């Protein structure tokens, strides 16, 4: 099976990741119309924004049918964890319209940490040692903590808006946190808690496209999660990203491929778990040995803002391969230069912040031609672009070196003005020094 030569695409989501995907889809020779639901002020430049909640599947179906959509691409995890792919497959009206994203069962790799850990154990995939506890096994949880050395890693089993992982140094605090989590600190998400061994090393995000049979490894990226320079302060959705990552040399990536990517794709196949989409493997490089920290069943944000610009082959062709099991016949080509994205956030983020600040200087920032300005949390108010989220923009540039790419992004950011603008000034610095 194939997509029609000329494809109408519906992309679900509204962040920087979706703007980067929309930007890439808009360049495909095979695109007829691109709809983004709900999109942001930036995606308007790539297609048509439609005011639809991606988690409302009945409305998504209606839109798909009335607009002759041929392909649905899912940006965020929520619709996947809620089963959008199965919803399409189980409805004879829309069964033939492929959804890029795994089945609900496959999405459990992200939706349940316990499921993901047990999957890794079954398939011999390297990851931190762990045990899972519930309210009934709280005492055993305390005893398990006593067998570990600090720091202690406690993870809510379910989705907790990126806040469900706690890393604490003090054993008494670890016990107290465990009790609080099992007592409902993260609601349903922390009914079960995974306690795992702490891994030290450097993190990297590896992206895989799979059609359920084979796979292609996309460019990897390093994300900067903390709000403060030098990786200090609170965790955020991501403050910047770099691709390629210098320490991901051939030898390291070969370990990743044989020990992690292959057994993961094979494991899904063996267990009969339908997976046609992207898989994001969060890895720790512990002295050259890759170990899985987490799976996500979607692309990363802000990693997509460096990964998509590096891909030079047609993205709708790639989607076709993912959807119809023909990924092996598709070409994936990648630009060799380094891409760096720097995220500009609202003052106060990841805590409380104000929205609705007018954003100026976007055209000037793009005018040099050196940078791509991806919108993350923006909206339109009359004729103005305004801030509408914690992460506002992701500014991506290429360079021969990380430093060159980063300085081009910082030059563009200088030209952008909104009240409370903040970005980390050290994106990529740690990698340059290595
Ligand atoms: P997760 O949601 O599982 O990715 O966890 C969020 C963050 O916590 C990760 O990106 C890591 O920085 C950190 N983390 C999670 N698990 C571990 C671990 N076992 N050892 C060290 N750091 C971890
Ligand atoms: N950048 C990390 C994530 O997308 O989850």
Short mmCIF file of C-alpha atoms and ligand atoms in Angstrom, two decimals:
data_model
loop_
_atom_site.label_atom_id
_atom_site.label_comp_id
_atom_site.label_asym_id
_atom_site.label_seq_id
_atom_site.Cartn_x
_atom_site.Cartn_y
_atom_site.Cartn_z
CA UNK A 1 0.00 0.00 0.00
CA UNK A 2 1.01 3.56 -0.63
CA UNK A 3 -0.13 7.09 0.02
CA UNK A 4 -1.55 8.98 -2.95
CA UNK A 5 1.12 10.88 -4.88
CA UNK A 6 -0.26 14.13 -3.52
CA UNK A 7 -1.04 13.99 0.21
CA UNK A 8 -3.26 15.97 2.57
CA UNK A 9 -1.69 15.82 6.03
CA UNK A 10 -3.16 16.54 9.45
CA UNK A 11 -0.50 17.20 12.09
CA UNK A 12 -1.60 17.13 15.74
CA UNK A 13 0.02 19.35 18.35
CA UNK A 14 1.03 22.93 19.04
CA UNK A 15 4.64 23.19 20.21
CA UNK A 16 8.08 23.82 18.77
CA UNK A 17 8.28 20.16 17.79
CA UNK A 18 5.14 20.56 15.70
CA UNK A 19 6.37 23.76 14.06
CA UNK A 20 9.58 21.93 13.06
CA UNK A 21 7.56 18.98 11.74
CA UNK A 22 5.19 21.32 9.89
CA UNK A 23 8.15 23.19 8.40
CA UNK A 24 9.63 19.91 7.16
CA UNK A 25 6.31 18.51 5.86
CA UNK A 26 5.68 21.80 4.00
CA UNK A 27 8.85 21.18 1.98
CA UNK A 28 7.74 17.78 0.73
CA UNK A 29 7.17 17.51 -3.00
CA UNK A 30 4.23 15.27 -2.20
CA UNK A 31 2.30 17.69 0.02
CA UNK A 32 -1.09 18.93 -1.15
CA UNK A 33 -2.51 20.52 2.02
CA UNK A 34 -1.15 20.65 5.55
CA UNK A 35 -3.48 21.19 8.49
CA UNK A 36 -2.14 21.68 12.01
CA UNK A 37 -4.42 21.11 15.00
CA UNK A 38 -4.29 23.34 16.91
CA UNK A 39 -0.86 24.70 15.87
CA UNK A 40 0.58 28.06 16.93
CA UNK A 41 1.44 31.43 15.40
CA UNK A 42 4.44 29.89 13.63
CA UNK A 43 2.72 26.90 12.05
CA UNK A 44 0.40 29.31 10.23
CA UNK A 45 3.32 29.94 7.90
CA UNK A 46 3.47 26.23 6.95
CA UNK A 47 -0.19 25.31 6.57
CA UNK A 48 -3.67 25.89 7.93
CA UNK A 49 -4.23 25.93 11.69
CA UNK A 50 -7.47 24.29 12.77
CA UNK A 51 -8.93 24.75 16.20
CA UNK A 52 -9.28 21.11 17.22
CA UNK A 53 -8.28 19.36 20.42
CA UNK A 54 -6.03 16.43 19.38
CA UNK A 55 -7.39 14.35 22.27
CA UNK A 56 -10.97 14.60 20.97
CA UNK A 57 -10.85 11.70 18.52
CA UNK A 58 -14.44 12.03 17.28
CA UNK A 59 -13.77 15.60 16.18
CA UNK A 60 -10.44 14.58 14.62
CA UNK A 61 -12.30 11.88 12.65
CA UNK A 62 -14.90 14.35 11.43
CA UNK A 63 -12.21 16.74 10.26
CA UNK A 64 -10.24 14.00 8.52
CA UNK A 65 -13.30 12.83 6.59
CA UNK A 66 -14.59 16.24 5.63
CA UNK A 67 -11.18 17.47 4.47
CA UNK A 68 -10.02 14.38 2.64
CA UNK A 69 -6.99 13.93 4.91
CA UNK A 70 -4.73 11.05 3.80
CA UNK A 71 -2.27 10.94 6.69
CA UNK A 72 -2.33 11.88 10.38
CA UNK A 73 0.95 12.70 12.12
CA UNK A 74 0.83 12.82 15.92
CA UNK A 75 3.27 15.18 17.66
CA UNK A 76 2.65 14.74 21.41
CA UNK A 77 2.27 11.54 23.44
CA UNK A 78 -1.15 12.18 24.91
CA UNK A 79 -3.30 11.18 21.91
CA UNK A 80 -1.10 8.09 21.45
CA UNK A 81 -1.34 6.99 25.06
CA UNK A 82 -5.12 7.53 24.79
CA UNK A 83 -5.21 5.24 21.76
CA UNK A 84 -5.69 7.43 18.67
CA UNK A 85 -4.01 4.86 16.44
CA UNK A 86 -6.37 2.07 17.58
CA UNK A 87 -9.33 4.44 17.29
CA UNK A 88 -8.58 4.89 13.59
CA UNK A 89 -7.92 1.20 12.98
CA UNK A 90 -11.13 0.12 14.69
CA UNK A 91 -13.39 2.46 12.71
CA UNK A 92 -14.23 1.30 9.19
CA UNK A 93 -14.71 4.91 8.00
CA UNK A 94 -11.11 5.86 8.75
CA UNK A 95 -9.31 2.51 8.96
CA UNK A 96 -7.39 3.21 5.75
CA UNK A 97 -6.02 6.53 6.88
CA UNK A 98 -2.63 5.88 8.47
CA UNK A 99 -1.66 7.43 11.77
CA UNK A 100 2.05 8.01 12.44
CA UNK A 101 2.37 6.80 16.01
CA UNK A 102 2.16 3.49 17.87
CA UNK A 103 -0.85 1.53 19.10
CA UNK A 104 -2.08 2.19 22.63
CA UNK A 105 -0.17 -0.91 23.75
CA UNK A 106 3.04 0.41 22.16
CA UNK A 107 2.48 3.83 23.72
CA UNK A 108 2.74 2.16 27.14
CA UNK A 109 6.50 2.31 26.62
CA UNK A 110 6.05 5.97 27.56
CA UNK A 111 2.73 5.81 29.42
CA UNK A 112 3.94 3.34 32.05
CA UNK A 113 7.48 3.31 33.42
CA UNK A 114 6.83 -0.10 34.97
CA UNK A 115 5.73 -1.50 31.59
CA UNK A 116 8.82 -0.02 29.92
CA UNK A 117 11.19 -1.44 32.54
CA UNK A 118 9.60 -4.90 32.39
CA UNK A 119 9.82 -4.78 28.56
CA UNK A 120 13.54 -3.97 28.78
CA UNK A 121 14.08 -6.82 31.23
CA UNK A 122 12.27 -9.29 28.95
CA UNK A 123 14.47 -8.34 26.03
CA UNK A 124 17.79 -7.92 27.78
CA UNK A 125 18.01 -4.20 27.04
CA UNK A 126 20.53 -2.40 29.28
CA UNK A 127 18.87 -0.08 31.80
CA UNK A 128 19.13 0.81 35.50
CA UNK A 129 18.19 -1.94 37.99
CA UNK A 130 14.74 -1.27 39.44
CA UNK A 131 11.71 -2.41 41.42
CA UNK A 132 8.12 -1.23 41.34
CA UNK A 133 6.04 -0.56 44.46
CA UNK A 134 2.42 0.16 45.29
CA UNK A 135 0.70 1.40 48.44
CA UNK A 136 0.47 -2.22 49.62
CA UNK A 137 4.22 -2.72 49.34
CA UNK A 138 5.34 0.57 50.87
CA UNK A 139 7.36 -1.18 53.60
CA UNK A 140 9.18 -3.24 50.97
CA UNK A 141 9.88 0.00 49.15
CA UNK A 142 11.52 1.42 52.28
CA UNK A 143 13.60 -1.75 52.62
CA UNK A 144 14.63 -1.56 48.95
CA UNK A 145 15.72 2.06 49.40
CA UNK A 146 17.97 0.91 52.23
CA UNK A 147 19.79 -1.44 49.85
CA UNK A 148 20.59 1.43 47.45
CA UNK A 149 23.21 4.11 47.62
CA UNK A 150 22.21 7.74 47.09
CA UNK A 151 21.10 9.53 45.03
CA UNK A 152 17.72 7.77 44.91
CA UNK A 153 15.62 7.86 41.75
CA UNK A 154 11.83 7.66 42.22
CA UNK A 155 9.52 7.67 39.23
CA UNK A 156 5.74 7.90 39.05
CA UNK A 157 4.62 5.04 36.82
CA UNK A 158 2.25 7.11 34.66
CA UNK A 159 2.37 10.39 32.75
CA UNK A 160 2.90 13.30 35.14
CA UNK A 161 3.53 16.22 32.77
CA UNK A 162 7.30 15.70 32.98
CA UNK A 163 7.30 16.18 36.77
CA UNK A 164 7.05 12.57 37.90
CA UNK A 165 10.76 11.85 38.40
CA UNK A 166 12.41 12.76 41.68
CA UNK A 167 16.11 12.43 42.41
CA UNK A 168 16.94 12.86 46.09
CA UNK A 169 20.12 12.50 48.10
CA UNK A 170 18.79 11.97 51.58
CA UNK A 171 17.46 8.49 52.50
CA UNK A 172 14.84 9.85 54.92
CA UNK A 173 13.60 12.25 52.24
CA UNK A 174 13.49 9.40 49.71
CA UNK A 175 11.24 7.41 52.03
CA UNK A 176 9.02 10.40 52.66
CA UNK A 177 8.72 11.05 48.91
CA UNK A 178 7.89 7.43 48.25
CA UNK A 179 5.07 7.58 50.79
CA UNK A 180 3.79 10.85 49.32
CA UNK A 181 3.89 9.59 45.77
CA UNK A 182 2.04 6.40 46.64
CA UNK A 183 -0.34 8.54 48.66
CA UNK A 184 -1.38 10.36 45.47
CA UNK A 185 1.14 13.18 45.00
CA UNK A 186 0.80 12.78 41.21
CA UNK A 187 -2.74 11.39 41.33
CA UNK A 188 -3.33 8.22 39.36
CA UNK A 189 0.14 8.48 37.78
CA UNK A 190 1.90 7.65 41.07
CA UNK A 191 -0.29 4.74 42.18
CA UNK A 192 2.76 2.75 41.28
CA UNK A 193 6.30 4.01 41.77
CA UNK A 194 9.46 2.72 40.13
CA UNK A 195 12.60 3.03 42.24
CA UNK A 196 15.77 2.61 40.27
CA UNK A 197 19.52 2.66 40.42
CA UNK A 198 21.07 6.06 39.73
CA UNK A 199 23.07 6.19 36.51
CA UNK A 200 25.82 8.73 36.09
CA UNK A 201 27.04 9.88 32.73
CA UNK A 202 25.91 12.14 29.89
CA UNK A 203 22.43 11.91 28.40
CA UNK A 204 21.61 11.70 24.73
CA UNK A 205 18.35 11.37 22.82
CA UNK A 206 18.29 8.76 20.07
CA UNK A 207 15.42 8.80 17.57
CA UNK A 208 14.20 5.81 15.64
CA UNK A 209 11.55 5.52 12.94
CA UNK A 210 10.00 2.06 12.72
CA UNK A 211 7.39 0.39 10.54
CA UNK A 212 7.09 -2.52 12.96
CA UNK A 213 9.47 -4.64 10.89
CA UNK A 214 12.64 -2.64 10.48
CA UNK A 215 13.90 0.73 11.57
CA UNK A 216 15.95 3.73 10.63
CA UNK A 217 18.01 5.67 13.14
CA UNK A 218 17.49 9.42 12.73
CA UNK A 219 20.06 12.02 13.82
CA UNK A 220 20.66 11.94 17.58
CA UNK A 221 20.57 15.04 19.78
CA UNK A 222 21.53 16.29 23.20
CA UNK A 223 18.91 18.17 25.16
CA UNK A 224 19.51 20.74 27.94
CA UNK A 225 16.80 20.12 30.52
CA UNK A 226 17.58 22.46 33.41
CA UNK A 227 16.51 26.11 33.48
CA UNK A 228 19.90 27.45 34.64
CA UNK A 229 23.28 27.64 33.00
CA UNK A 230 25.66 24.83 33.87
CA UNK A 231 22.66 22.48 34.21
CA UNK A 232 21.38 24.00 37.43
CA UNK A 233 17.93 24.74 38.77
CA UNK A 234 14.57 23.21 37.95
CA UNK A 235 13.82 20.77 35.17
CA UNK A 236 12.08 22.18 32.11
CA UNK A 237 10.69 20.75 28.90
CA UNK A 238 14.09 21.47 27.35
CA UNK A 239 16.11 24.68 26.91
CA UNK A 240 18.11 23.81 23.82
CA UNK A 241 19.51 20.97 21.74
CA UNK A 242 22.53 20.04 19.65
CA UNK A 243 22.82 17.53 16.78
CA UNK A 244 25.01 15.65 16.00
CA UNK A 245 26.44 14.83 19.44
CA UNK A 246 30.24 14.50 19.33
CA UNK A 247 30.48 11.54 21.73
CA UNK A 248 28.00 9.54 19.63
CA UNK A 249 30.73 8.20 17.40
CA UNK A 250 30.40 5.09 15.26
CA UNK A 251 31.46 2.72 18.02
CA UNK A 252 28.96 4.14 20.51
CA UNK A 253 26.12 4.21 17.99
CA UNK A 254 26.84 0.63 17.00
CA UNK A 255 26.36 -0.39 20.65
CA UNK A 256 23.13 1.60 20.71
CA UNK A 257 21.95 -0.11 17.54
CA UNK A 258 22.76 -3.69 18.47
CA UNK A 259 22.05 -3.61 22.21
CA UNK A 260 19.09 -1.23 22.32
CA UNK A 261 17.40 -0.33 19.02
CA UNK A 262 17.35 -3.83 17.50
CA UNK A 263 16.14 -5.68 20.59
CA UNK A 264 13.50 -3.00 21.12
CA UNK A 265 12.08 -3.29 17.60
CA UNK A 266 12.40 -7.09 17.70
CA UNK A 267 10.77 -7.17 21.14
CA UNK A 268 7.78 -5.17 19.92
CA UNK A 269 7.45 -7.51 16.97
CA UNK A 270 7.73 -10.68 19.08
CA UNK A 271 5.11 -9.42 21.52
CA UNK A 272 2.75 -8.51 18.69
CA UNK A 273 2.74 -4.83 19.64
CA UNK A 274 1.83 -2.69 16.63
CA UNK A 275 4.26 0.20 16.28
CA UNK A 276 4.38 2.44 13.23
CA UNK A 277 5.93 5.66 14.33
CA UNK A 278 8.79 7.36 16.08
CA UNK A 279 10.53 6.03 19.13
CA UNK A 280 12.67 8.33 21.25
CA UNK A 281 15.19 6.54 23.43
CA UNK A 282 16.59 8.61 26.28
CA UNK A 283 20.03 7.13 26.97
CA UNK A 284 22.76 7.56 29.49
CA UNK A 285 26.27 7.23 28.14
CA UNK A 286 27.97 5.72 31.18
CA UNK A 287 31.66 5.53 30.27
CA UNK A 288 30.90 4.57 26.70
CA UNK A 289 28.18 2.08 27.65
CA UNK A 290 24.64 3.08 26.64
CA UNK A 291 21.79 2.43 29.08
CA UNK A 292 18.15 3.32 28.57
CA UNK A 293 16.72 5.93 30.93
CA UNK A 294 13.34 6.12 29.26
CA UNK A 295 11.37 5.51 26.13
CA UNK A 296 9.11 8.13 24.61
CA UNK A 297 6.76 7.22 21.80
CA UNK A 298 7.10 10.49 19.89
CA UNK A 299 9.80 12.89 18.81
CA UNK A 300 11.48 15.08 21.42
CA UNK A 301 11.03 18.78 21.97
CA UNK A 302 13.34 20.73 21.43
CA UNK A 303 15.32 17.90 19.77
CA UNK A 304 12.97 17.86 16.74
CA UNK A 305 13.99 21.47 16.09
CA UNK A 306 17.51 20.22 15.28
CA UNK A 307 16.66 16.75 13.93
CA UNK A 308 14.15 17.85 11.25
CA UNK A 309 16.39 20.58 9.81
CA UNK A 310 19.19 18.01 9.45
CA UNK A 311 17.06 15.57 7.45
CA UNK A 312 17.40 16.34 3.75
CA UNK A 313 15.25 13.53 2.30
CA UNK A 314 11.49 13.77 1.82
CA UNK A 315 9.55 13.38 5.06
CA UNK A 316 6.26 12.24 3.48
CA UNK A 317 8.18 9.40 1.80
CA UNK A 318 9.50 8.46 5.23
CA UNK A 319 5.98 8.59 6.72
CA UNK A 320 4.77 6.35 3.89
CA UNK A 321 7.47 3.80 4.76
CA UNK A 322 6.56 3.94 8.46
CA UNK A 323 2.84 3.56 7.76
CA UNK A 324 2.95 0.73 5.23
CA UNK A 325 5.91 -1.39 6.27
CA UNK A 326 8.10 -0.18 3.41
CA UNK A 327 10.60 1.80 5.46
CA UNK A 328 13.43 -0.38 4.14
CA UNK A 329 12.85 0.99 0.63
CA UNK A 330 13.01 4.62 1.74
CA UNK A 331 15.95 6.91 1.63
CA UNK A 332 17.09 8.88 4.68
CA UNK A 333 19.72 11.51 4.01
CA UNK A 334 21.16 13.85 6.60
CA UNK A 335 23.03 17.15 6.48
CA UNK A 336 26.47 16.82 8.08
CA UNK A 337 26.80 20.26 9.64
CA UNK A 338 25.94 20.84 13.27
CA UNK A 339 22.54 22.23 14.22
CA UNK A 340 21.95 24.02 17.51
CA UNK A 341 18.62 25.23 18.81
CA UNK A 342 18.25 27.67 21.70
CA UNK A 343 14.89 27.95 23.43
CA UNK A 344 13.56 31.34 24.58
CA UNK A 345 11.17 31.07 27.48
CA UNK A 346 8.81 33.30 29.46
CA UNK A 347 10.23 34.92 32.60
CA UNK A 348 9.45 32.73 35.61
CA UNK A 349 9.21 29.46 33.66
CA UNK A 350 9.17 26.58 34.69
CA UNK A 351 7.33 28.17 37.62
CA UNK A 352 4.57 30.74 37.21
CA UNK A 353 4.82 33.03 34.22
CA UNK A 354 2.65 35.52 32.37
CA UNK A 355 1.30 35.05 28.86
CA UNK A 356 0.15 37.51 26.21
CA UNK A 357 3.41 39.47 25.88
CA UNK A 358 3.87 40.96 22.41
CA UNK A 359 6.75 39.34 20.50
CA UNK A 360 8.67 41.70 18.20
CA UNK A 361 11.66 41.37 15.92
CA UNK A 362 10.81 37.97 14.45
CA UNK A 363 11.26 39.11 10.85
CA UNK A 364 14.54 40.85 11.62
CA UNK A 365 15.77 37.70 13.37
CA UNK A 366 14.93 35.56 10.35
CA UNK A 367 16.27 38.09 7.85
CA UNK A 368 19.93 37.07 8.14
CA UNK A 369 18.92 33.73 6.62
CA UNK A 370 21.13 32.00 9.17
CA UNK A 371 18.41 30.90 11.57
CA UNK A 372 15.08 29.12 11.61
CA UNK A 373 12.68 30.58 14.14
CA UNK A 374 10.39 27.82 15.38
CA UNK A 375 7.44 28.90 17.50
CA UNK A 376 6.75 26.85 20.63
CA UNK A 377 4.26 28.76 22.79
CA UNK A 378 2.91 31.61 20.71
CA UNK A 379 -0.51 32.82 19.70
CA UNK A 380 -2.03 35.51 17.55
CA UNK A 381 -3.77 38.53 19.02
CA UNK A 382 -5.11 40.84 16.32
CA UNK A 383 -2.07 41.50 14.16
CA UNK A 384 0.44 40.69 16.87
CA UNK A 385 2.28 37.52 17.80
CA UNK A 386 2.06 37.04 21.56
CA UNK A 387 3.58 34.63 24.07
CA UNK A 388 1.24 31.78 24.97
CA UNK A 389 3.39 29.30 26.87
CA UNK A 390 6.50 28.74 28.98
CA UNK A 391 8.68 27.84 26.05
CA UNK A 392 8.06 30.57 23.47
CA UNK A 393 10.51 30.08 20.58
CA UNK A 394 13.26 27.70 19.51
CA UNK A 395 15.90 29.32 17.33
CA UNK A 396 17.88 26.86 15.21
CA UNK A 397 21.06 27.53 13.24
CA UNK A 398 23.70 25.51 11.43
CA UNK A 399 27.45 25.83 11.68
CA UNK A 400 30.70 24.02 11.02
CA UNK A 401 31.10 23.78 14.78
CA UNK A 402 28.71 23.80 17.73
CA UNK A 403 30.04 27.22 18.72
CA UNK A 404 29.43 28.70 15.29
CA UNK A 405 25.89 27.34 15.10
CA UNK A 406 25.10 28.50 18.65
CA UNK A 407 26.44 32.00 18.07
CA UNK A 408 24.22 32.36 14.99
CA UNK A 409 21.20 31.44 17.12
CA UNK A 410 22.24 33.91 19.82
CA UNK A 411 22.63 36.65 17.17
CA UNK A 412 19.08 36.01 15.99
CA UNK A 413 17.76 35.93 19.56
CA UNK A 414 19.29 39.39 20.19
CA UNK A 415 16.83 40.77 17.65
CA UNK A 416 13.77 39.21 19.26
CA UNK A 417 12.03 41.24 21.96
CA UNK A 418 9.34 40.39 24.48
CA UNK A 419 8.92 41.21 28.11
CA UNK A 420 10.58 38.59 30.33
CA UNK A 421 12.59 36.90 27.56
CA UNK A 422 15.12 34.40 28.92
CA UNK A 423 17.38 31.81 27.34
CA UNK A 424 20.37 29.81 28.52
CA UNK A 425 23.59 31.25 27.11
CA UNK A 426 25.54 28.00 27.37
CA UNK A 427 23.79 25.63 24.96
CA UNK A 428 26.43 23.28 23.50
CA UNK A 429 29.29 24.68 25.60
CA UNK A 430 29.84 21.42 27.51
CA UNK A 431 30.17 19.49 24.24
CA UNK A 432 32.54 22.01 22.67
CA UNK A 433 34.94 21.68 25.54
CA UNK A 434 35.18 17.91 25.17
P1 LIG B 1 12.66 10.39 32.75
O1 LIG B 1 11.32 11.05 32.76
O2 LIG B 1 12.63 8.94 33.08
O3 LIG B 1 13.45 10.72 31.52
O4 LIG B 1 13.52 11.12 33.87
C1 LIG B 1 13.73 12.51 33.83
C2 LIG B 1 15.18 12.82 34.04
O5 LIG B 1 15.64 12.31 35.26
C3 LIG B 1 16.07 12.17 32.98
O6 LIG B 1 16.16 12.92 31.83
C4 LIG B 1 17.38 12.10 33.73
O7 LIG B 1 18.05 13.33 33.69
C5 LIG B 1 16.97 11.83 35.13
N1 LIG B 1 16.99 10.39 35.40
C6 LIG B 1 15.99 9.51 35.23
N2 LIG B 1 16.36 8.26 35.58
C7 LIG B 1 17.63 8.35 36.00
C8 LIG B 1 18.58 7.40 36.53
N3 LIG B 1 18.27 6.12 36.69
N4 LIG B 1 19.78 7.85 36.85
C9 LIG B 1 20.11 9.16 36.71
N5 LIG B 1 19.27 10.11 36.24
C10 LIG B 1 18.04 9.71 35.90
N1 LIG B 2 13.21 16.95 25.27
C1 LIG B 2 12.66 15.90 26.03
C2 LIG B 2 11.32 15.47 25.63
O1 LIG B 2 10.81 15.82 24.60
O2 LIG B 2 10.72 14.72 26.38
#
